Structure formats: structure tokens, C-alpha cells
PDB file of C-alpha atoms in Angstrom:
ATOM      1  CA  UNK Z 104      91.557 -28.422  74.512  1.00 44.00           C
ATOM      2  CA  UNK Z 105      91.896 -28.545  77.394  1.00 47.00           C
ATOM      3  CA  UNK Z 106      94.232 -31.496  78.007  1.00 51.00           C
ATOM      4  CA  UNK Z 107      93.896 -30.929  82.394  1.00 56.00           C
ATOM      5  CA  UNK Z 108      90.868 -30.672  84.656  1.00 62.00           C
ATOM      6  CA  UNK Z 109      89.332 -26.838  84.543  1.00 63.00           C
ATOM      7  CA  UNK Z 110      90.146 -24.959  87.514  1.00 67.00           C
ATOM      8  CA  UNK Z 111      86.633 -23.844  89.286  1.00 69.00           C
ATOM      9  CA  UNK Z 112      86.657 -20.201  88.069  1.00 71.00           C
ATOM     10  CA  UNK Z 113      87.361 -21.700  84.370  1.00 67.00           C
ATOM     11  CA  UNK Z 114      83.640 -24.064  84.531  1.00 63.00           C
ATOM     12  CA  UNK Z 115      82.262 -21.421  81.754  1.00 64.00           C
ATOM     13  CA  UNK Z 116      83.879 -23.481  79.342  1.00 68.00           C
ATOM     14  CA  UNK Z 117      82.754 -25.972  77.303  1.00 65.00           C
ATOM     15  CA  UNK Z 118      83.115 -28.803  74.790  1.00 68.00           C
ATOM     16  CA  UNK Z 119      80.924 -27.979  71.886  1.00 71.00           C
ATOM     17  CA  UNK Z 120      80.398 -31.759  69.162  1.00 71.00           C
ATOM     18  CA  UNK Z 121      81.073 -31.212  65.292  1.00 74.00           C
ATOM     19  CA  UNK Z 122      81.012 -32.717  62.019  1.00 73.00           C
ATOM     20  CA  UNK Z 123      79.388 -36.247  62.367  1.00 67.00           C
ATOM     21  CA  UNK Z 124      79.066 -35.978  66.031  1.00 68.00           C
ATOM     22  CA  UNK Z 125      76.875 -33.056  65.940  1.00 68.00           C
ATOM     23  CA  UNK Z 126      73.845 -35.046  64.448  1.00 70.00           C
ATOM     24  CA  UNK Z 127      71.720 -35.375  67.385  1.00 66.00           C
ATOM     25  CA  UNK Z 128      70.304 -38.556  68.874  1.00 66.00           C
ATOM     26  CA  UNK Z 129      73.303 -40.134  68.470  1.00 62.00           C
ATOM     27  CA  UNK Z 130      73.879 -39.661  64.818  1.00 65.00           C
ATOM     28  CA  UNK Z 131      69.982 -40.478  64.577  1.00 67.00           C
ATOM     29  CA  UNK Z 132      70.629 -43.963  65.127  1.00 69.00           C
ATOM     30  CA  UNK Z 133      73.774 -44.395  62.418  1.00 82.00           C
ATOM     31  CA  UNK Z 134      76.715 -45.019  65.060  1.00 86.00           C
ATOM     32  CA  UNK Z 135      75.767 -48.412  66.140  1.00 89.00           C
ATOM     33  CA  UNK Z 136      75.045 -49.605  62.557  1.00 91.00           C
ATOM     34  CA  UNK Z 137      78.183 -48.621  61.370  1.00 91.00           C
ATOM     35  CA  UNK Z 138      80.166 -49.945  64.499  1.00 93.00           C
ATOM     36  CA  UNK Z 139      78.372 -53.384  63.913  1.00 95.00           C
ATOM     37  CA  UNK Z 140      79.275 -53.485  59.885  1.00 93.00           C
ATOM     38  CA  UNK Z 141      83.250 -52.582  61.308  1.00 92.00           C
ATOM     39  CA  UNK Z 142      82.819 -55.365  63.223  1.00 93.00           C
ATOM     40  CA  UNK Z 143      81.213 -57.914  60.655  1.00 92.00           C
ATOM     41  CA  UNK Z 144      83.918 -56.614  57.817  1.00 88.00           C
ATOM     42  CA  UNK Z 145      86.654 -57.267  59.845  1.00 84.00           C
ATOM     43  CA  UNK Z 146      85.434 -60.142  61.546  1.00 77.00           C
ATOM     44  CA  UNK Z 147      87.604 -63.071  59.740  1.00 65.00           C
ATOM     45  CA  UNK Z 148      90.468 -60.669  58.663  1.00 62.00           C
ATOM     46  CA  UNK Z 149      91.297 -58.099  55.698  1.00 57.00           C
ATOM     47  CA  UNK Z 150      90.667 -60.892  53.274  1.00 62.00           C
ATOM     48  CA  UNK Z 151      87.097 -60.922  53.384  1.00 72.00           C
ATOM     49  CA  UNK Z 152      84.985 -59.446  51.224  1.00 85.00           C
ATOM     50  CA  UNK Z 153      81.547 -57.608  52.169  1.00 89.00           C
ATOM     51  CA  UNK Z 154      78.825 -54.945  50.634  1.00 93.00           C
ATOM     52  CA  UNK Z 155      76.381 -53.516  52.665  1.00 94.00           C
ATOM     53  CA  UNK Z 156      73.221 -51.043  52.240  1.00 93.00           C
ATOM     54  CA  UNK Z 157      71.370 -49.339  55.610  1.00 92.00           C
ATOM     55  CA  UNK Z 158      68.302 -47.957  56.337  1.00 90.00           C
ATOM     56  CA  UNK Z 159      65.953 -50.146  54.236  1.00 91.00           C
ATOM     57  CA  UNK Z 160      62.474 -50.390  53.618  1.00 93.00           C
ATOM     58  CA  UNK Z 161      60.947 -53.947  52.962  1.00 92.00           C
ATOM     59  CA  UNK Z 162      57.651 -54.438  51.892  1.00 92.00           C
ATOM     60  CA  UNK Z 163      56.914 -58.436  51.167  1.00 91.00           C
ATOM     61  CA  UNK Z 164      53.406 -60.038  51.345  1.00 90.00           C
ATOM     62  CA  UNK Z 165      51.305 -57.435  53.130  1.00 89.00           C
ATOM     63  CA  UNK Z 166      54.281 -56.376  55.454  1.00 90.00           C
ATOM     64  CA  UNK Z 167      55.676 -53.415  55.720  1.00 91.00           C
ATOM     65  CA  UNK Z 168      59.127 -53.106  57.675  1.00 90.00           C
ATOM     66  CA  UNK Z 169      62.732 -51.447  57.938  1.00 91.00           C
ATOM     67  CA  UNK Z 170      65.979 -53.063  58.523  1.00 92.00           C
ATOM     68  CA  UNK Z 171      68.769 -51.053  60.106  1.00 93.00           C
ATOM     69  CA  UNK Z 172      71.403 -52.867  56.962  1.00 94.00           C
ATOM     70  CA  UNK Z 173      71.495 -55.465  54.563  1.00 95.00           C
ATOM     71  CA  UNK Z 174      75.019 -57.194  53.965  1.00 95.00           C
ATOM     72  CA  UNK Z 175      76.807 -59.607  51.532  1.00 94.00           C
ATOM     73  CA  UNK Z 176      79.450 -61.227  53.793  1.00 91.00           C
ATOM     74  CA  UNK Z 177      81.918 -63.980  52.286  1.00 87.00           C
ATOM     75  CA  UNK Z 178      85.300 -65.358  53.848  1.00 81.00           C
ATOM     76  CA  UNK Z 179      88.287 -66.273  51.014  1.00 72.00           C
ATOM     77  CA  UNK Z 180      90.775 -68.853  53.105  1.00 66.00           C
ATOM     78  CA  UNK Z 181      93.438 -70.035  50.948  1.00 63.00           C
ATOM     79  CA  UNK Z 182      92.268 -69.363  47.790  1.00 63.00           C
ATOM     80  CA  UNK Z 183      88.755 -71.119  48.239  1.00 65.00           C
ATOM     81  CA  UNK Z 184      85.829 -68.999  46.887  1.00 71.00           C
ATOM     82  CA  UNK Z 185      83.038 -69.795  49.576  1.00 76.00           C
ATOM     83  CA  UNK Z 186      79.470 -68.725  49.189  1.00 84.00           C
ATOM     84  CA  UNK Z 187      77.912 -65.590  50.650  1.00 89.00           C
ATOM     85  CA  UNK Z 188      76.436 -65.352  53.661  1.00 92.00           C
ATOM     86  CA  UNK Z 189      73.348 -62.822  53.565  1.00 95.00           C
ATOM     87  CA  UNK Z 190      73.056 -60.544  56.806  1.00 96.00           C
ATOM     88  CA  UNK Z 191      70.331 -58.545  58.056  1.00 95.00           C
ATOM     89  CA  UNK Z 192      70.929 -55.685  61.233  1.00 93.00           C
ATOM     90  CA  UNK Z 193      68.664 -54.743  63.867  1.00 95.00           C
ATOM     91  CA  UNK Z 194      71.036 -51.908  65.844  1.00 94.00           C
ATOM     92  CA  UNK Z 195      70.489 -50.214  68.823  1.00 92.00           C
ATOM     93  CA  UNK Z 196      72.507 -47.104  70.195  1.00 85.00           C
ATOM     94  CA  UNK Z 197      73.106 -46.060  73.650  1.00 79.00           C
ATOM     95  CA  UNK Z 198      69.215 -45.329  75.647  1.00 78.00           C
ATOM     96  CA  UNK Z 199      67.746 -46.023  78.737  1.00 81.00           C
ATOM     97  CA  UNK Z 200      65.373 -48.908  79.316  1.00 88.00           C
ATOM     98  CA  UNK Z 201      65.098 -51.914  77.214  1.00 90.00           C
ATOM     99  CA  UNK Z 202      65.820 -51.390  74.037  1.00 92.00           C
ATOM    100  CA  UNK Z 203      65.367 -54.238  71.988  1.00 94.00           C
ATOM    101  CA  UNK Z 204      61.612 -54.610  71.799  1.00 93.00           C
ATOM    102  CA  UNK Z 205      59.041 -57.316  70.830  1.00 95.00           C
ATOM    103  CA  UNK Z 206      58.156 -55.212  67.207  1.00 94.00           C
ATOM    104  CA  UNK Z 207      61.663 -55.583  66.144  1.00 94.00           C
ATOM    105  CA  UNK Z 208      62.288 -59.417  66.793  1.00 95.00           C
ATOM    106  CA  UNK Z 209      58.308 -59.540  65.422  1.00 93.00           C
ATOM    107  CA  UNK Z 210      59.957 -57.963  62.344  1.00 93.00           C
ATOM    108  CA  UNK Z 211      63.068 -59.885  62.041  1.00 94.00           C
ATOM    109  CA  UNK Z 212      60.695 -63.006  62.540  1.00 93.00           C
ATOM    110  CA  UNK Z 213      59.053 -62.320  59.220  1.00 93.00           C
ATOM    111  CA  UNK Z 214      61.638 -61.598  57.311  1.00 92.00           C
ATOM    112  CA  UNK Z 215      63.508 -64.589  58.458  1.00 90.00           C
ATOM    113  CA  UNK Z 216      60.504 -66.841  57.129  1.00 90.00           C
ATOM    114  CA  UNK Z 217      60.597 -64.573  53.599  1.00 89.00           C
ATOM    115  CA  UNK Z 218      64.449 -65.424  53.303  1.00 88.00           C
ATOM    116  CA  UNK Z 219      65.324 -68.433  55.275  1.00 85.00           C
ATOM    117  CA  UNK Z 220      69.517 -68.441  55.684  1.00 89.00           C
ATOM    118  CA  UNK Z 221      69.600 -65.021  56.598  1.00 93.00           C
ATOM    119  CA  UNK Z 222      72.179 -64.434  59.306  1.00 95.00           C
ATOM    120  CA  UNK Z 223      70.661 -61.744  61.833  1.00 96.00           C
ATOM    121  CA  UNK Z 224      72.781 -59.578  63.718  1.00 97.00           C
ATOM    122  CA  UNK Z 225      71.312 -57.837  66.797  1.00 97.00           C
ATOM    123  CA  UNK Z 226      73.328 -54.914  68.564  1.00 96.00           C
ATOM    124  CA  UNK Z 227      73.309 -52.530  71.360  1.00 94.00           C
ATOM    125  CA  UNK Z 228      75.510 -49.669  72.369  1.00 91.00           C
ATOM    126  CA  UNK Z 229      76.746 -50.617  75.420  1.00 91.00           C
ATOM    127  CA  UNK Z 230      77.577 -53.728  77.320  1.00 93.00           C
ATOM    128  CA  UNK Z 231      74.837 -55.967  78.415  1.00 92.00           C
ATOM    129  CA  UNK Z 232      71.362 -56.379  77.323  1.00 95.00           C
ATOM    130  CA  UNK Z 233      68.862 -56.184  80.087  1.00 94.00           C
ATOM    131  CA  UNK Z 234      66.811 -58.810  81.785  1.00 95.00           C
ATOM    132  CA  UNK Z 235      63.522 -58.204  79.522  1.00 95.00           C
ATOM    133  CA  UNK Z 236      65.758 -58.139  76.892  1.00 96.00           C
ATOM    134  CA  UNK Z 237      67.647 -61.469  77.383  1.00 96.00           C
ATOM    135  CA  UNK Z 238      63.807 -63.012  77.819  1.00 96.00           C
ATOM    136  CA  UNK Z 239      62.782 -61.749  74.183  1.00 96.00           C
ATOM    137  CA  UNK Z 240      65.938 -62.753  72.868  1.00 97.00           C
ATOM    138  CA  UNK Z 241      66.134 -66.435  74.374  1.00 96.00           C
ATOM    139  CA  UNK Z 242      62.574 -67.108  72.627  1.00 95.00           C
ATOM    140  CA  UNK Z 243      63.469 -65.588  69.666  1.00 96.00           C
ATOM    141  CA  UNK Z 244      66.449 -67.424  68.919  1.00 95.00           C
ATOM    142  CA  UNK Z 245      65.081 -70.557  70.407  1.00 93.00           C
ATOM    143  CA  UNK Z 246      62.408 -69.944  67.319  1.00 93.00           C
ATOM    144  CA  UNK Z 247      65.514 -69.037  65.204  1.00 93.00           C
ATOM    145  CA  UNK Z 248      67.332 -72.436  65.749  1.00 92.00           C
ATOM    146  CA  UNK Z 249      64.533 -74.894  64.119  1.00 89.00           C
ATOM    147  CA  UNK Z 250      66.545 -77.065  61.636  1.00 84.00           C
ATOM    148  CA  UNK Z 251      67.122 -76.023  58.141  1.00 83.00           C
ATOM    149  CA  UNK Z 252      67.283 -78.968  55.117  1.00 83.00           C
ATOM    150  CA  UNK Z 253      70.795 -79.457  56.547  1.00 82.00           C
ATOM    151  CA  UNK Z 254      70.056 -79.843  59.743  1.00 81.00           C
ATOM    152  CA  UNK Z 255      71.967 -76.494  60.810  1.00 86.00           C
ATOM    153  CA  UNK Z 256      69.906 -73.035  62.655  1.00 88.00           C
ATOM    154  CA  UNK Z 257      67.609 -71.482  60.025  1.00 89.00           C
ATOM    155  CA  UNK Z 258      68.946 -68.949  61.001  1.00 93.00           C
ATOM    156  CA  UNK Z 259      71.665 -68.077  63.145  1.00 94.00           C
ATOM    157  CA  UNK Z 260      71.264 -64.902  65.093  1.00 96.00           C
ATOM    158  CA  UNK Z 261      74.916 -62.664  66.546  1.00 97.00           C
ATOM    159  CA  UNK Z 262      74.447 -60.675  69.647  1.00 97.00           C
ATOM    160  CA  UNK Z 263      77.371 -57.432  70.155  1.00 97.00           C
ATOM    161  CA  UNK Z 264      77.651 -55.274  72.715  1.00 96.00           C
ATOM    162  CA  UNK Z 265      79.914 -52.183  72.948  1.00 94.00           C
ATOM    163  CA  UNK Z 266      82.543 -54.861  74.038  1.00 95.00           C
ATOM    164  CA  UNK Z 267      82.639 -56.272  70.119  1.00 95.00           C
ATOM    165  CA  UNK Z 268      81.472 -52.809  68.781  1.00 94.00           C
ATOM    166  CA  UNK Z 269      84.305 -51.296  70.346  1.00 92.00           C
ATOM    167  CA  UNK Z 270      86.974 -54.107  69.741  1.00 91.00           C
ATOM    168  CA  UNK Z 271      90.451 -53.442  69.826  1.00 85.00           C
ATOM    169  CA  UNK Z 272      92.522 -55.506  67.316  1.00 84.00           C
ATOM    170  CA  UNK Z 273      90.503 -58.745  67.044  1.00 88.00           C
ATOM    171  CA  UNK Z 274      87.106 -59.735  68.876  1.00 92.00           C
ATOM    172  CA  UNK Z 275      89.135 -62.831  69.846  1.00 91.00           C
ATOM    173  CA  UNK Z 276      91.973 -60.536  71.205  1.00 91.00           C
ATOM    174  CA  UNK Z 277      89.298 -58.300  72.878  1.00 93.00           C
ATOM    175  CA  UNK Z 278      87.286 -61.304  74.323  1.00 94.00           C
ATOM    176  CA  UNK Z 279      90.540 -62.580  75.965  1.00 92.00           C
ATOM    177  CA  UNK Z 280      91.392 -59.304  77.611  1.00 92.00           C
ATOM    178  CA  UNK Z 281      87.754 -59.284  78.896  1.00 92.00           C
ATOM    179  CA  UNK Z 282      88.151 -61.968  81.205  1.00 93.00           C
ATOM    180  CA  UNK Z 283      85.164 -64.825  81.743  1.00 94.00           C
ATOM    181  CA  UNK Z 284      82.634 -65.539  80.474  1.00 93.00           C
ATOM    182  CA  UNK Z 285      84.089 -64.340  77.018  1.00 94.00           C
ATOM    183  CA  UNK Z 286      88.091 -65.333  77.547  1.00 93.00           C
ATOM    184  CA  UNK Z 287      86.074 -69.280  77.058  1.00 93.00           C
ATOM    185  CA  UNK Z 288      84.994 -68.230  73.765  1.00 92.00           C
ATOM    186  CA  UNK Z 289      88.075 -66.890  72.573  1.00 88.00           C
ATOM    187  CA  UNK Z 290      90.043 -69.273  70.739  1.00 88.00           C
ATOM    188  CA  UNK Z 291      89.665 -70.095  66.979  1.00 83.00           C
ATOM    189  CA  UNK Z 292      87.000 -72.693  67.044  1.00 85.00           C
ATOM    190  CA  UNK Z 293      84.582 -70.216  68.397  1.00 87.00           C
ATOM    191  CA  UNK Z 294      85.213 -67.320  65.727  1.00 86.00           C
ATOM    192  CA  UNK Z 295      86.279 -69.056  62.725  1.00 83.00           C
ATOM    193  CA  UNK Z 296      82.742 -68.773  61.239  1.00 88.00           C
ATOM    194  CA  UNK Z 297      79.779 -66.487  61.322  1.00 91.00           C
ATOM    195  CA  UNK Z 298      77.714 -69.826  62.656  1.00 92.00           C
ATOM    196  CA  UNK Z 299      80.232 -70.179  65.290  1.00 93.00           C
ATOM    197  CA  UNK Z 300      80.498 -66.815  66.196  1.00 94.00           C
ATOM    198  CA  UNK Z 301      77.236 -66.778  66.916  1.00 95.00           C
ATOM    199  CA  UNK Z 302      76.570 -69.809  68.866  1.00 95.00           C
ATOM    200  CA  UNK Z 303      79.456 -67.934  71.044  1.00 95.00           C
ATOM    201  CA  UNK Z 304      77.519 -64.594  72.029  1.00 96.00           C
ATOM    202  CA  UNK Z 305      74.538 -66.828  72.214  1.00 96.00           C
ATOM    203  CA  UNK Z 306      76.101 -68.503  75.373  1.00 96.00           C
ATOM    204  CA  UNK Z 307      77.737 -65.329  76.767  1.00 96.00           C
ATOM    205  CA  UNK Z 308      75.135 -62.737  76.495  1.00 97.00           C
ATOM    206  CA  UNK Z 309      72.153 -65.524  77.214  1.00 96.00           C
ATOM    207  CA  UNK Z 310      73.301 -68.824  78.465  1.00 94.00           C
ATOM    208  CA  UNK Z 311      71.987 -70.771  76.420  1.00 93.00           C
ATOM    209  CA  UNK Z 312      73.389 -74.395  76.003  1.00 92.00           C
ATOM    210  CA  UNK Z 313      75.014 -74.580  72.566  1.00 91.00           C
ATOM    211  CA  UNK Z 314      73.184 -75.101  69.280  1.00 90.00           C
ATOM    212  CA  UNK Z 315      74.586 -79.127  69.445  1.00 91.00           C
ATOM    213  CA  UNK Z 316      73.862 -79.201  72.924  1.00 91.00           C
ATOM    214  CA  UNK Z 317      70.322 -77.553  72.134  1.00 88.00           C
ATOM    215  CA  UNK Z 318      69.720 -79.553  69.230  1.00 87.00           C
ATOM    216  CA  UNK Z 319      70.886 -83.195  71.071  1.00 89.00           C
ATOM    217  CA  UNK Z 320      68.542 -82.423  73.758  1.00 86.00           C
ATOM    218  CA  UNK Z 321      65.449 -81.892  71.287  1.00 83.00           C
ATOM    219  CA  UNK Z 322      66.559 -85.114  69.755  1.00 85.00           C
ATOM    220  CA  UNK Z 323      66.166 -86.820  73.196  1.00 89.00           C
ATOM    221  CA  UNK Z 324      62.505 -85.433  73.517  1.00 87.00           C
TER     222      UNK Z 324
END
């Protein structure tokens, strides 16, 4: 209640948040972790299989730091038992300012020379990243993309917004629906793997050239 506007003698009423909404500062911090694990669970279908812990403390080599989850992430196609994928969470809720700040790719930094392979997944609760933002994040994953043994990204870093967090059916479905940039990135060879997917919301949310093109063009130097 109500279901229809309040009539101006009726603006004594008011919604009043329970249960899990209730927690203040937005859940202190737990609604855009979850959202992102919904999204990395169901990311490549029902199939897939994932375990996840949040809100952990790391302490490695002198350093002392927190990660928002740690995730075991492996796609099953057709039978075929692949590896795991290990994933590490750095989630932001909704807040004004930048939000992503220099201390948490600084942290993310170490732990991705501790435990090269990680995949990182950065998030914010709502639906761009700002300016300073986007000029931490280019370095960082610029840093992020140095060539593994294999010659793939170290480690390969996925960007959401609230336009993954809150997908509706698929991200591929919900990228189409959003129009350009991310109707481009839509199609299968874009989101049938983790690496991929991450390339993809590399190029919408930064611009950056593709880890090929990237990776080509270091070649050339």
C-alpha cells in the first residue's frame, strides 16, 4: 500500500523498509555483492557450478587487506569438466562521488601478484562509472593485461553496472535491449567465457581497444 499517488491531505503517510532492507547503508555494503555473485552464477546458464565466501580478510606477506568475495566459478558444456576459474570482488553500492578509489585497485594489485589467474570482478550500483573512475580503471587493467605463460591477460578484470546487476533474463538479452554501445557486444562470441566477457565491458564501460587489438599493438612497439 498504497497502489495510487497520495492525495495532498494523505502526505502523513509513509513507506517504512523491513527485513533485509532495513539494514542501513544499503545493507552495509551486502546488496551489490550479492547482485554481482547472481550475476557471475548465472552468467553461462543453470549448468554452471560456483561457491563463493564474502567479506574476507587477507593477510599475505606484510599485507593486510579485505575482499568484498572470493568465488570458485566453472562452466560444464556438454559433458566436459573444465577447470575452475578463481574470482575475487571489489563491489560498490549506490554513493555519490567516485567510488572506486586508488586503495582498492592498490589492493586488488597485490593480490593479483600473490595469485596470478585470478579473475577480478569490479562493480558499482548504478550505471556508469565516473570520469576519475574510468582513469584508475584504464591503468589498472592496462597493468592487469601483461601476458601470462600463455600469452593470455594475467588477469582479466569484469566491469558491471546496475545494467548487468540488474539483468533481466540473460546479460546478452539485457545488453541487446540496451541499445549501443552494449547491443555490439551481445552475441555469443562476446559472453561465452569469463575472458570474453570481460574484454566486452572492458570496451563498453572504457574504450579500450580489445585485449588482441591491445596486445598486437604492443607487439608492433
Amino acid at each position: 500500500f498504497p497502489q495510487a499517488g497520495l492525495s495532498g491531505n494523505n502526505r502523513n503517510w509513509y513507506y517504512r523498509v523491513v527485513g533485509q532492507f532495513s539494514v542501513p547503508d544499503y545493507g552495509r555494503g551486502s546488496y551489490s555483492a550479492l547482485l554481482t555473485l547472481r550475476v557471475m552464477k548465472n552468467f553461462g546458464g543453470s549448468v554452471d557450478d560456483m561457491t563463493f565466501s564474502t567479506a574476507l580478510d587477507l593477510k599475505f606477506d606484510g599485507i593486510k587487506t579485505e575482499v568484498d568475495f572470493v568465488a570458485w566459478w566453472r562452466s560444464e558444456r556438454h559433458g566436459a569438466h573444465n577447470p575452475p576459474h578463481l574470482l575475487m570482488g571489489e563491489t560498490k553500492s549506490l554513493g555519490e562521488g567516485d567510488l572506486i578509489k586508488p586503495k582498492d585497485l592498490a589492493n586488488l594489485k597485490a593480490i593479483s601478484r600473490k595469485v596470478p589467474g585470478t579473475i577480478l570482478v569490479i562493480s558499482v550500483l548504478r550505471k556508469d562509472f565516473t570520469t576519475s573512475e574510468k582513469r584508475l580503471l584504464q591503468q589498472f587493467i592496462k597493468w592487469c593485461r601483461r601476458l601470462d605463460d600463455h600469452g593470455r591477460p594475467a588477469n582479466p578484470v569484469i566491469l558491471l553496472t546496475a545494467h548487468e546487476l540488474m539483468f533481466d533474463y540473460s546479460i546478452s538479452h539485457t545488453w541487446k535491449d540496451l541499445g549501443e554501445p552494449f547491443k555490439s557486444f551481445s552475441d555469443y562470441e562476446h559472453t561465452r567465457n569469463l575472458e570474453n566477457f570481460a574484454d566486452a565491458t572492458q570496451r563498453i564501460y572504457l574504450g579500450l581497444p580489445s585485449f588482441h587489438e591491445w596486445r598486437e599493438a604492443e607487439w608492433r612497439k
